[in-house]
Amino acid sequence: MAEFENMRLCGGTFLVLLFEAKGQRRNSRMGEGRSSDGKSNPEVFSNLVLTVNPKFQMPSGRSFNTFTSDYKLCRSSDSPSVGLSNELLIRQFDNDIKTKYYECLGLFACRLERAIDFEVKGPWLVAALIDLIDADSTIPDDALFHVRPYGHTVKKADLRSIECICITSFVFGVWHYIVTQVRDNTVGADTIDLLLENKSETRVQRKFASNIGKKTVSEIKTAVQPPEWEWENYHDPELEAATKNIPFAFIAPGVAADVRNIQNGQVFINGSQVFYLDGKEHESIPSYDGTPFDTYLEKATEFYSKVKTLLYSEAPRKFRDFYVPNEVTCKSLNTIEAAKVNTRPMEVLVDDGVSDIIIRGTGGIGKSMMMRHLLLFFAEHFDKKKNLPILVPLKIFTSTEPNLEGFIYKAVHEFHHDIEFEDVEPLLKAGKCVILLDGLDEIPGNARHHFDNCLVNFKKAYQRNRIVLSSRPTSNFVQLGHFLVVEIEPFSKEKALELIDKLEYHDQEAKAKFRDDLDKKLYNSHKQFASNPLLLTIMLMTYTSYGEVPAKRHVFYAKAYETMARLHDASKGAYVRPMHTGLSPEDFEVYFAEFCARTYRAEVLEFDERIFCGYMEKVIRHQRRKIDAAPRDFLLDLTDNLCIMYKEGEKYYFIHRSFQEYFSAIFFSDQMDDQLERIGVFFENQRHRQFGDRTFGMMYDMIPNRIDRYIFVPFLKLLWEKCDTGNGYWTFLEEMYPTIFAQKGETGDYYENDPESYLYNFIVNESLHRHNGELYDMQWPDSIDYCGRKEWVSIEKERQYTGGKRRCITEMAEYNHVAEDYIEMHGEPEIEGVSWEIQISDLLERRDRFSTLIAFMEDDAFPLKKEYKEMRKFTQWLDKTINEKPSSDDWFDSF
């Protein structure tokens, strides 16, 4: 095309076009003062770099911003921290494209989907890239671009003749060509001057000023998803070799019929769907005997239908005999739909497929029991619903797992070794699985980021499956924005009584007395325990042993341990079973407390005998007292006598992780004063798992004065010193509340303005000076609209027909992400809510623009300003209380 002659394709010119395709905001959102929403140039570029260099980390400060600008304007080709010219990275990237294309494409699309408007700007972006490639005479006509779905290549000369272009595949393929073939980014400097307007003022961003792509966009056809015609051009060499010259049909894009299901020219899938090798419809449907999942479902049902619990640790009991389901409530959904969700049982909510779901609740509340219940429900209804349930414990997920689909497959394979991944994958691709990922919070910290990436890639590759995650409230789940957060509710008094009625107990008379007291007073006086199924069971045990239930959590667990130390002898008369270690319960506790602290620090919740004995051997060597007991003796006592741990297969687990937390708190609280500050630093640096974790709270209840002196006061003084040498109150906000979320009306995001620091969060709650909750009721000044403003609308997600009645399922969506064809069909949706994301660093960098907002936040009535001033006074009071010498001469007063 003559008007675009002498242009060059390179990283910089590609970036200019990519930035122009970013999702646009309405005028109310525009302005340089807006906070980061994932669409800033450095953020988009960093996500692009990550597709080539997965270990890339954006440097602190503004160095990467400068490099982004230099790379975009073709002034530079690479920097040491980025690695775009690293030969090893380039070869690995090229190899990944050719060997695991789906995973690479899914990662690329996921990282850019928030920033690049593929639906609206995608067609133009493809057209502009085609014009640019055509205009680059240095690219030969037979140059190959991996721009087709499934990673297939197209020659430069044939790019315009593609019947229908998959946008994400095309953009990704061009980026791959640039990385592998165009190493010198500076070749595009003259092209930049053709794409951007002349630079008239210093420090003014040059606007896009080219007509590139505008004519071509009307000449090509594009689609965000792989177009239907591509299915017919997809080839699986192994399958073709197996079927020789027989034509075969496709179930879905890229999903070929498995040759092992071919019988007499017919293809059997899932036992009920039948396809023919000629690809035509047939009136008769041949019979098919069973599915490869019958054995899996039978064994999984048998395994999960019985369970060991605190009371039934020696012999498993039928799950249905004592399971009492919790009520649930939802968040991040519009009010009308929330009311519907809150009136439906969890299995119905999952079956409806309204959304992927996070079941969130505190320890012992019943999350894993609910996941077990869902597995059994969908297994029992598999013949009718054809949704395969797979329960996947996440505590064994590590950073070495190559992908999530393989990890999910292992959960099936362990019940039926004859099932291959090729048996499961068609169901995954067809969206016919209920995937129950149990224990997001139990994933080791060093593997959590890897899991998040694997989950995103899985969602991209295998859509429409029902995914349910369970987790303690470890975070705001920002990275799981499309999941519906469902809170698992504590037991009401009625449900607590129902559970007690269902539990078998060796002392029926004591159980009856406990039930009566629970009904009359204990539920109200000890609601934090009685509303939690696990703690309610422990309440029953301690009550029947001591005639009371302690109010403090750590005292409660101490009594529970004493009870369990003699529980196994409760019905055996005078016979006392000896401990394998020969230790008294009090001495045993010392060793076990250190074992729990060591494994707590390492985030280990699952053990085989070798791992357990390795940790316990360290404990025995570290303790000064010499004993004859071997590590395995401790394991036998924990499983056979104390019932604090149990064996399942070849693995050992805590009966509940709260026991690990309690004994860890004992160990930490027993340390010398000079070690407490180090322990405080440990908890501060483990913030990712501290939400819902009771260890530090129980430790504080055990030794409050020592923690005040050796952890809290030094921590707070250091914080205020940093503020005093910095920018005072604004340094406090940068440290504790660097991002503030605000909202009005119904929104699709749900965030809590929690402090960044775990220790500060604990202190501000304990001292009752927390004011961040008041931020949601603020009447903010208009200038907040420049801070990551999002407008939210309620859109129709799908329609369901049940019993002849139509039900419309809606969801909250960001207005910018509503497709134009949806608006054409349903009309312009009304704005129902607005949310903002205030970045403190942005306010400080642009004080002139945000002067009104800054003045508003500096007012003494602003919640965080009140919190700042009150916490400084509290620190002074606490320091004075601890360190001021007594005025009395009586030496006893100094204690």
Phi, psi and omega in degrees: 000117190303322185292346180241031180292158174060029174262159182233138172273125176202181183299319182293314180293325175298317183294321178301315179292321180297316179296326179292338181269006179295151178302130183271151176255158173286168187304326183294343182259348188282164177128146184290348182277357183293148180278172185294131175233019182090000184249006177292153181304312180298323180293318179296315182294320179298323177292328176292317179298321182299334178292335179262318183238087186300340182266006181296136174233128182297124181297153176287165181079202187251010183298320181287327175301317180295316180296321178302315180296317181294321180292317180299321182270011175063031176273335181216160183253334184193168171220158185304325184281343185269306173085024181288345178253009179287118186299320180296317179295320181294316179296321179293318178299314179297318180294321179297320179299324186271345183244332178220063186300316184302315182297317181294315180296318179300319180293318179299310182296321181295318184289337183252354188295328179289329187264318186265129181273080183296328181292313187266309184270347183303312180303316178296319181301316178298314181298318180295320179294320177299315177300317182295317179295318178301321185283347182271100183288348178281347177268117181292156182296335181265010175298139185260134177241130178278069187251002179264149173305152182073010173083009181285155186260158176222138177290153178307317184296340185255003185300320183287341185266004177297131187300312177211124188265128172282117191300308184296320178297319182294311182298318180296319180296323178293318177299320177299318179297317181298312183298319186271337188241337184243086186280328183270104183285340185287350181294344184266009186301316180293326179295324178304320181292338177276336183269327185249153179291161180298145181278108185264329181231151176289146176063021175250128183292132180283129183275154178291132187218041182236153176266009183305134177087342188291326177279318183296328184299334179276351183259349182243163177242133183228164175208146179288318178268158178306123181294155186301324184296336180293332182302319184290340181261003178278138182228138174245100186304320182294319180292319181296322178295323182290326182264002180054241186261012182280126175292151181225157182263161179248143179275317182206173181305120176077007182250103181269154178296136179285127185298337180287348179257012180269122179223120176054042177079010180237150182248126182254128179229130175058012176083337184239327178278128181236126177242155181248147183294340178276356177075006183260160176280143179230146182289316183273143178245112182298152178286156180218129186269102171070183178229163177291357184258000181301312181294319178301311182296321180295314182288320179295319178297317179298319183291313187274351180279353174234148185210145171268138177230185180302319180278332185244054186279338182271323180226129181293151178242162179294126184302316184293339184291333184229003181284131175238113184289142176281155168284159178229152172228153184246158175233172177057037175223156181293158190301318182296312182291328179299320179299322178292317181298318185289351178255004182249141175298157185299321181296326178289320179298317179292317182297326179294337179065031180300320183193162165293150193231139167250119173269113185247134178190163181284171182299134177081001185284339177120021182295310182293327176295320179293323177295321177296319178299318180293321177301312182294321181298310184286334174292319180293332184252019184296320181302327183269315188269337178060028174252116185279119179275137178225115179266121188239105176290124184272353182293344179259007178285135179231170181289353179271353179293126183291327181198169183280326182297323177293322179293320177296317180301322180301326180293335175276315186298327183293341176265338182210099187290347179278347179282129177258164178300327179296339175284324186276324188301319177302323176293319178298316182291330178277357180071035186249030179238145169254106188258114185255100183265103190262119172095054177303323182288347182269356176291131178305145185303324182286354180247355187294315180297320178297320178297316179303316179295318179297321180294317179298316179297320179297316180298324179291317186280327185232085184275163173076356172290153176271118182247129177236124177251139171246145182196149162293164181286069185283338183196184176276001180056038182301322182287353179244050189298336182272357179274144173275122180273118180247120179276129175273121191276147173299159179295137165285171178300321182296319180288325177298316178294324179297320179295315179300320179298325183280335185287132171277134182221144187293334181246092185294325180294316178296321179297319180296321179293319178297318181298320180296315179292326178298318181291320187276321186213325189296325181298318181286323184279334182232046187299326181298333177267314187292337181271358180251120185306316180295311183291331176296320177297318178294325175303314179302315182294314182290324180297315182288344178268323188241351180076010179205170177232117181296151181274326180282138184298316184290326175292322178301314179290327177298316177294323179297319179296317178299321179295314183291333179294338178236008182297321184291349178256003189299328183248019186248017176066228185276350182291132177240119181285127181289149176281137179298328180280343185075010182263151171287161177304325181292316179289323178300322181300324181298314181290318183292327179297317178292321177302315180295320180295319179295315182286331175296315179299321181277357180059044179256124180239352183231138184225143158260177186297323181295314181295316179302310183295328177297314177294316184291329177298319177297320180296313182299318180293327185283327180289140184289326182288131179268130180231161180271349185292142176263160180307321182294333177296322177295319180297319180294319179295319182294327182267320187269320187260311185270337178061028177275337175234161179218158181255136177223110188068236178256010183249154177240142183223154168294143177301331167199144185295343178297334176289323174299320181294316182297311182290330174296318179299322177300313182297312182297321183289341180274357184282161180293158183303321184289353177264346187293323180297322177295322178295321177298319177297320179301312180294322179299322183275356180252034188302330186298338182243008187274344177289121182086352179274131187261002188300306183294322179298318178291322178298320179295321177296330181284318185223063185298318184294320180292322178291320175304314186286314192258351178239304188291309183298312177300320180297312182293320179298318179297321178297314183289329175296320178296321178293318183293325178276351180253240186242030175060236183303322182288329173294321176302314179295319179298325181281317188258324183228061184296335176231126180245129181257137177225155180206160178215130181078200181275129179228163179267348177259144175229114181232150174245134182277067179276147177296155178290331185268131177293313182296316179298318179300319179295314183295315184292330175287316183294325183272357178062034178249017182283129179233002186294339178293339180285350183296334184286343182258013185281149169259096188281153175290162185299332183294352176295340181297344176275000185252087174049047182288133173232135176255138188241139179229158175262122181239156179282122180271314178196165176244137178237145181242117181230123180059035179080359180254142180267135176236126182262120179263125182244164175212156177278134180224150176291134185305320182299335185265002178282124183294149181296324180292332175294317180296320179298324183278319188251351183092169181291119180287150179278142176290121182253348179194161178225139174233153180228152178232105185264115176267117182301320181299324179294320179299317183288329179285336184232060185299324182296315181293324186254026184301319180294316180293321178297316178298322178297318182281342178272351179295142183298341180276349180293133188309314183286333174291319176299316181298318180301311183292319181293322181289329176292318177295321179298321179297317178298316180296316182295317179296318180294318180299321184280317193256349181289131181288143181292143179282340182285149175278349181288115184299338181293333182291343181278354180288000000 
